[in-house]
Short mmCIF file of C-alpha atoms and ligand atoms in Angstrom, two decimals:
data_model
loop_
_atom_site.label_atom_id
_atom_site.label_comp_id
_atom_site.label_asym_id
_atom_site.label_seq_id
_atom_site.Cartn_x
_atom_site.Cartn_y
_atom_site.Cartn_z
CA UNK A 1 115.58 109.63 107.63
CA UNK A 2 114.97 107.69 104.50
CA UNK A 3 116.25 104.32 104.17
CA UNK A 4 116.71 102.65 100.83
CA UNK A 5 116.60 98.71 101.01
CA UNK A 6 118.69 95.81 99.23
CA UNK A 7 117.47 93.80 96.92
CA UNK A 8 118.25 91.35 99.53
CA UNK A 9 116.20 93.10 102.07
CA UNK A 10 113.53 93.05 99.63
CA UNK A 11 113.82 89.38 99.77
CA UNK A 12 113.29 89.62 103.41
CA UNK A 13 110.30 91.63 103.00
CA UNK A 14 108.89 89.96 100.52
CA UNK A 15 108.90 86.91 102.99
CA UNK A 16 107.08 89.05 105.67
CA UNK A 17 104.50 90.19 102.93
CA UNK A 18 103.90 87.11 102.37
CA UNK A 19 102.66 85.73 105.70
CA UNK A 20 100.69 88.96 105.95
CA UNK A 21 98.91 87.83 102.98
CA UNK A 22 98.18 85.14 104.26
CA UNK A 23 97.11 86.25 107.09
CA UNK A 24 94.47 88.70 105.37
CA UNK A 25 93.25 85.75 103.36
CA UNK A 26 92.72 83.08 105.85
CA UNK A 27 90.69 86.36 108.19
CA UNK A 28 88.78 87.10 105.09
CA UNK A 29 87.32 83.76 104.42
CA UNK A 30 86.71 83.03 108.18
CA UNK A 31 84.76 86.38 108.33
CA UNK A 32 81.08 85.67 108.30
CA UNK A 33 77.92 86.93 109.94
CA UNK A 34 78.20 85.48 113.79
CA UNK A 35 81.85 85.60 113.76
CA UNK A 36 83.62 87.87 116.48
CA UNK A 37 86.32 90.12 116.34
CA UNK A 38 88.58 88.94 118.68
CA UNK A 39 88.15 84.91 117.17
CA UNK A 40 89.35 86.82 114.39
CA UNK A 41 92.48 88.31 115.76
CA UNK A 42 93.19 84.72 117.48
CA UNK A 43 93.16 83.05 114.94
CA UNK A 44 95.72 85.49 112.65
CA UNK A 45 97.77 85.46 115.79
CA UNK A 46 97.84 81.87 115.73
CA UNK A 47 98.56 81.81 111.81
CA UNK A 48 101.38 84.30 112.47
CA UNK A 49 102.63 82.16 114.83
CA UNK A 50 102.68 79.58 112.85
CA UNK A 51 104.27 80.91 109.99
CA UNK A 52 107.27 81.68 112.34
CA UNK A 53 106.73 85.28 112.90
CA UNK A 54 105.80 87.67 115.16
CA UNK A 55 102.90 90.28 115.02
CA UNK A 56 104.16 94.02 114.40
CA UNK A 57 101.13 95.81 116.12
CA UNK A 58 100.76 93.88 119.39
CA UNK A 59 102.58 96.13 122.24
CA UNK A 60 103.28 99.29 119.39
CA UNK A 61 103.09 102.17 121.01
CA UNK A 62 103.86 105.03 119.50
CA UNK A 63 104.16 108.63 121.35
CA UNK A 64 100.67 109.90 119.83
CA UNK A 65 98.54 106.60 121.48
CA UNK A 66 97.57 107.11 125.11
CA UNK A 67 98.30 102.92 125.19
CA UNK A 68 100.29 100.22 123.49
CA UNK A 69 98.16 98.53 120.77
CA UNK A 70 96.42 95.90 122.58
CA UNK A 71 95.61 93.58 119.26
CA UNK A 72 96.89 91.67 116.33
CA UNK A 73 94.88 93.05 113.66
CA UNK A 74 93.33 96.58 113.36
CA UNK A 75 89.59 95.49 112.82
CA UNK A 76 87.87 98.36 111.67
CA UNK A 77 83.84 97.87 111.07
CA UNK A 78 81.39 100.32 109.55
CA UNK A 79 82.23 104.25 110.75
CA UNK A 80 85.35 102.82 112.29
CA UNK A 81 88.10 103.93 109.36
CA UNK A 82 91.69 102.30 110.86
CA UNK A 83 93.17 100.98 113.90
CA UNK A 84 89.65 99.19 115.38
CA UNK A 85 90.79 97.62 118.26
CA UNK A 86 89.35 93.48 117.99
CA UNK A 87 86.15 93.58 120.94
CA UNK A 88 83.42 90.65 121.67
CA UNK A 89 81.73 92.53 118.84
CA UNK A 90 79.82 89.85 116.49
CA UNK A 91 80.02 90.66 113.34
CA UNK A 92 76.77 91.08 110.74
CA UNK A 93 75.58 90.49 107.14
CA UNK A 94 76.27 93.72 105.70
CA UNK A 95 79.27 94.98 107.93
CA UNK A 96 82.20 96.46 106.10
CA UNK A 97 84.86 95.42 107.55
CA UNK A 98 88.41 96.33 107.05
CA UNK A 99 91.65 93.94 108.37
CA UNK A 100 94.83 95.77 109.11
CA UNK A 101 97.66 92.82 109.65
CA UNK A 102 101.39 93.28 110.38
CA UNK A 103 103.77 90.50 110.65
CA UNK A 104 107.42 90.85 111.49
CA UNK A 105 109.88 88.24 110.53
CA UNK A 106 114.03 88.25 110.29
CA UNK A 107 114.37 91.55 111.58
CA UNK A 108 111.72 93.62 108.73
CA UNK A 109 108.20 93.91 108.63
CA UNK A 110 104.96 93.85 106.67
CA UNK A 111 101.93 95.89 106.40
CA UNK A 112 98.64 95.37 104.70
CA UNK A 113 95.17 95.70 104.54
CA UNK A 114 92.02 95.02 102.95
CA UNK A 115 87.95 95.65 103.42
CA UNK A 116 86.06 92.88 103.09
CA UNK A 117 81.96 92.70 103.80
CA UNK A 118 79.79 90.59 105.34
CA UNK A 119 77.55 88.50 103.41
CA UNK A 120 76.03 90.57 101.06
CA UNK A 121 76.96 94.42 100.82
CA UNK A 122 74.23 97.00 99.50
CA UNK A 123 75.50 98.71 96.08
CA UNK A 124 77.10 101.98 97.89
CA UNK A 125 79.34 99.87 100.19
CA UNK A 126 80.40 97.80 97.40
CA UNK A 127 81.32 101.00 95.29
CA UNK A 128 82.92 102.61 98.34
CA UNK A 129 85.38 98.74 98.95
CA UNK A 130 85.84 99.05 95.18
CA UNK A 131 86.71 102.63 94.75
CA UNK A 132 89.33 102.58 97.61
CA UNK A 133 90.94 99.31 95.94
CA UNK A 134 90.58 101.04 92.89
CA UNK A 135 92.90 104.16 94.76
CA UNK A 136 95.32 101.80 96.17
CA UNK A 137 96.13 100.28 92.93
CA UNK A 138 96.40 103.63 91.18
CA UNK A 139 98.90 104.82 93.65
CA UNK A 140 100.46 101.59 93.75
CA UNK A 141 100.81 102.11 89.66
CA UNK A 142 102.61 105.76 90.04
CA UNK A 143 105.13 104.43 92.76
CA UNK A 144 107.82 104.35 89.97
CA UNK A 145 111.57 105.39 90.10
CA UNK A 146 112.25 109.14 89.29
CA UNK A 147 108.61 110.09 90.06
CA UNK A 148 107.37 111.82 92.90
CA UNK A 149 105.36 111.30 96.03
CA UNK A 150 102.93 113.55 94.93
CA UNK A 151 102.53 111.63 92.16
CA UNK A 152 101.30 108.73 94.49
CA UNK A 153 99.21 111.06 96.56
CA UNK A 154 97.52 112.74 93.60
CA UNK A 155 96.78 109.42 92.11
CA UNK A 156 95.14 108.27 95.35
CA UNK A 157 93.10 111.40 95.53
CA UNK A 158 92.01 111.62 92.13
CA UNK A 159 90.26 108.46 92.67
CA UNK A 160 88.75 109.12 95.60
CA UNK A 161 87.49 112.29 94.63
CA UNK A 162 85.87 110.76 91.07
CA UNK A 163 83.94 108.55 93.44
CA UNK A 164 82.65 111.79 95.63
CA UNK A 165 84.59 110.14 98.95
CA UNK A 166 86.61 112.02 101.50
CA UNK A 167 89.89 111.11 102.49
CA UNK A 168 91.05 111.83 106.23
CA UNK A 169 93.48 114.57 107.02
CA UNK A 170 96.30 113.30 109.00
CA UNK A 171 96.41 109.42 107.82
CA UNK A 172 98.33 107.82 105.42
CA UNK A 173 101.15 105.75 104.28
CA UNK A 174 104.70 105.37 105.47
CA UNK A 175 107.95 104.74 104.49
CA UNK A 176 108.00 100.35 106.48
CA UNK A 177 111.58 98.42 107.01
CA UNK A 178 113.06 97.27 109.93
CA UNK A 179 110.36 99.36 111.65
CA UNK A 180 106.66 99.57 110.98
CA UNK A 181 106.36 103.25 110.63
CA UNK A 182 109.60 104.64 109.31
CA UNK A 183 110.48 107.92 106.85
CA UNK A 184 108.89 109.24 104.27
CA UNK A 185 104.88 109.57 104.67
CA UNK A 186 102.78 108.96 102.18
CA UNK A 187 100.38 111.21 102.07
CA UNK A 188 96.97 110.56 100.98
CA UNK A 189 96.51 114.07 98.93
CA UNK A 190 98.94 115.99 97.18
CA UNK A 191 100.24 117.66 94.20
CA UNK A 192 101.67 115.74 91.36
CA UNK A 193 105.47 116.54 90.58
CA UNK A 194 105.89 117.05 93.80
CA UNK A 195 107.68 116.21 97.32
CA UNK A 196 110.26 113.59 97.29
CA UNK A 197 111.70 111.95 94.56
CA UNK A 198 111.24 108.61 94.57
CA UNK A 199 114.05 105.85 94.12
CA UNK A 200 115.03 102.28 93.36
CA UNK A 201 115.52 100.51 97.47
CA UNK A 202 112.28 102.40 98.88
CA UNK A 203 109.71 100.49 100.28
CA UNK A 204 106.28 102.31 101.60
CA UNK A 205 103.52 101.29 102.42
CA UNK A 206 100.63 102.99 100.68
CA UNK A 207 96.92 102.77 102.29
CA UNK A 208 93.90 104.83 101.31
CA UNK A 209 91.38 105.34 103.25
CA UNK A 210 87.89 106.66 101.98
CA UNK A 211 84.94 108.23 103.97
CA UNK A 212 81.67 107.22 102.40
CA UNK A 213 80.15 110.53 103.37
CA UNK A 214 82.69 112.81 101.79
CA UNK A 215 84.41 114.47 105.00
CA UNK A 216 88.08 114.80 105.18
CA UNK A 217 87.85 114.06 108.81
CA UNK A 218 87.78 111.66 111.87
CA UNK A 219 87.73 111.48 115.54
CA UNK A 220 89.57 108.60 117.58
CA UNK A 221 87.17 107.29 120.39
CA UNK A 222 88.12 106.84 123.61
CA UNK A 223 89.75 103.44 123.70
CA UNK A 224 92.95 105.88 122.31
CA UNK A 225 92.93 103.89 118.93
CA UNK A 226 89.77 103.34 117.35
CA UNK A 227 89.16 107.13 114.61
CA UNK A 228 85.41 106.72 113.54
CA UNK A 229 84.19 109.45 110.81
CA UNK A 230 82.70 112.21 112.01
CA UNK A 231 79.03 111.80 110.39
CA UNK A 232 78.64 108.22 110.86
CA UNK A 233 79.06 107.12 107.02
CA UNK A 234 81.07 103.91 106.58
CA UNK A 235 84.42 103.69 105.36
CA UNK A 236 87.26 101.69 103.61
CA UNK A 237 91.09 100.77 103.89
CA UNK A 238 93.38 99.12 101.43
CA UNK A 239 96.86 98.90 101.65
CA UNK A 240 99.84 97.18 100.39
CA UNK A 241 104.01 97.45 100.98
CA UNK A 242 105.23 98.33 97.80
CA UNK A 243 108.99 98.20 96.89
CA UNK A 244 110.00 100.69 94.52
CA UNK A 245 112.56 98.66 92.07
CA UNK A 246 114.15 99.71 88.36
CA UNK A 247 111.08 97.37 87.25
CA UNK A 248 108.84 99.41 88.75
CA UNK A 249 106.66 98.42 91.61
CA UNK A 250 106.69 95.47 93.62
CA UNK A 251 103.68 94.29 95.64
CA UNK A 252 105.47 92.37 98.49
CA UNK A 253 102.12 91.72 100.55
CA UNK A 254 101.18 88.70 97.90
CA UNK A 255 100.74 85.04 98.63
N1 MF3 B 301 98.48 99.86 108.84
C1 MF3 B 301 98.40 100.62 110.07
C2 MF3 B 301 99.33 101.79 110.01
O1 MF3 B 301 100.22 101.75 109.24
C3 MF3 B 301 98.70 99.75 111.19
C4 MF3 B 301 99.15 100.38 112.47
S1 MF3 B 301 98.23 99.73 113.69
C5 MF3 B 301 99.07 99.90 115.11
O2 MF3 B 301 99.18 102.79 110.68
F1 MF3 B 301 98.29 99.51 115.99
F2 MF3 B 301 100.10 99.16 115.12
F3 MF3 B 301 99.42 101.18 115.24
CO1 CO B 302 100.42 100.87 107.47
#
């Protein structure tokens, strides 16, 4: 079931996006070559804290994961694509690395993400972070009133595709509210002019991912969370909650 938001839930999320942000930034900055992943995800669920609100992913467990979600952040480095769970790993120059961060706060929730790397990146990782930002903000662009979702999709996949980089099957965005995951899905490929139209109160989150390699696959490892591609290329993750509004889009994961 779709849910369209207030402008005054908006307001709400627009608070929770903004600790999210946050959240991403102060991550970003802190990761370096010798940092680990789980300082990392202390010290986001210390900011979270902080910021008076609680972390959406910690405990989620939804019916497809053989365990609840044992982290704050999804940190997802190299081949890892989403949901990397935060280990002892010690992170490298030349890592990608993406940050997944939820926050939760009067009763709604944010999602967001970004790939940052490590030190210095070679030229084909920094094309493959820039092309999937590049995606994100296309499909952020088409999110309009009276368009469609495949609009979104098709924007998302044209991009990906002009940079020669898979996209895969079975992840995407989602519909986000008073729960993380909620109605419609947001496909990362489609059709433009069609599925759903889209209306003024809907608030999705929209997050491509890109395989360097060019498969539309993954596999999930056996830790139940962490989906690796399946030819060991690297890959990216950007994504924002976007309300749809009579303006247009709203970015609510800002500072
Ligand atoms: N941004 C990710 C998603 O929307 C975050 C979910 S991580 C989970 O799927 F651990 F909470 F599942
Ligand atoms: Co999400």
């Amino acid at each position: 079931m779709v849910v369209l938001k207030s402008a005054s839930e908006i307001a709400t999320m627009r608070e929770a996006g903004r600790i999210v942000a946050r959240t991403l930034a102060a991550v970003a900055d802190a990761a370096v070559p010798g940092a680990s992943l789980v300082e990392l995800d202390s010290l986001a669920a210390d900011l979270i804290a902080d910021l008076g609100a609680k972390p959406s992913f910690l405990g989620y467990h939804p019916s497809w994961a053989p365990r609840p979600y044992p982290g704050v952040l999804c940190l997802s480095v190299n081949e890892a694509v989403v949901h990397g769970i935060p280990t002892d790993r010690v992170l490298r120059d030349g890592d990608v690395l993406s940050i997944d961060c939820g926050a939760y706060i009067d009763g709604y929730h944010g999602d967001a993400a970004v790939t940052v790397g490590i030190g210095g990146l070679d030229p084909e990782a920094r094309r493959l972070v820039e092309t999937t930002a590049a995606a994100l903000a296309a499909g952020i662009e088409s999110a309009r009133p009276g368009a469609r979702m495949g609009d979104i999709s098709h924007a998302v996949q044209s991009v990906a595709r002009a940079g020669g980089y898979g996209l895969p099957r079975g992840l995407g965005g989602h519909g986000i509210g008073t729960k993380m995951h909620e109605d419609p899905s947001v496909p990362n490929t489609g059709r433009p002019h069609r599925g759903m139209v889209l209306r003024e109160g809907l608030v999705i989150a929209i997050e491509p991912m890109l395989n360097e390699g060019g498969r539309d696959d993954g596999r999930t490892l056996s830790d139940g969370w962490t989906v690796v591609t399946t030819d060991g290329s690297r890959a990216a993750h950007w994504e924002h909650t976007v309300a749809i509004t009579a303006d247009g889009p709203v970015v609510l994961t800002t500072k």
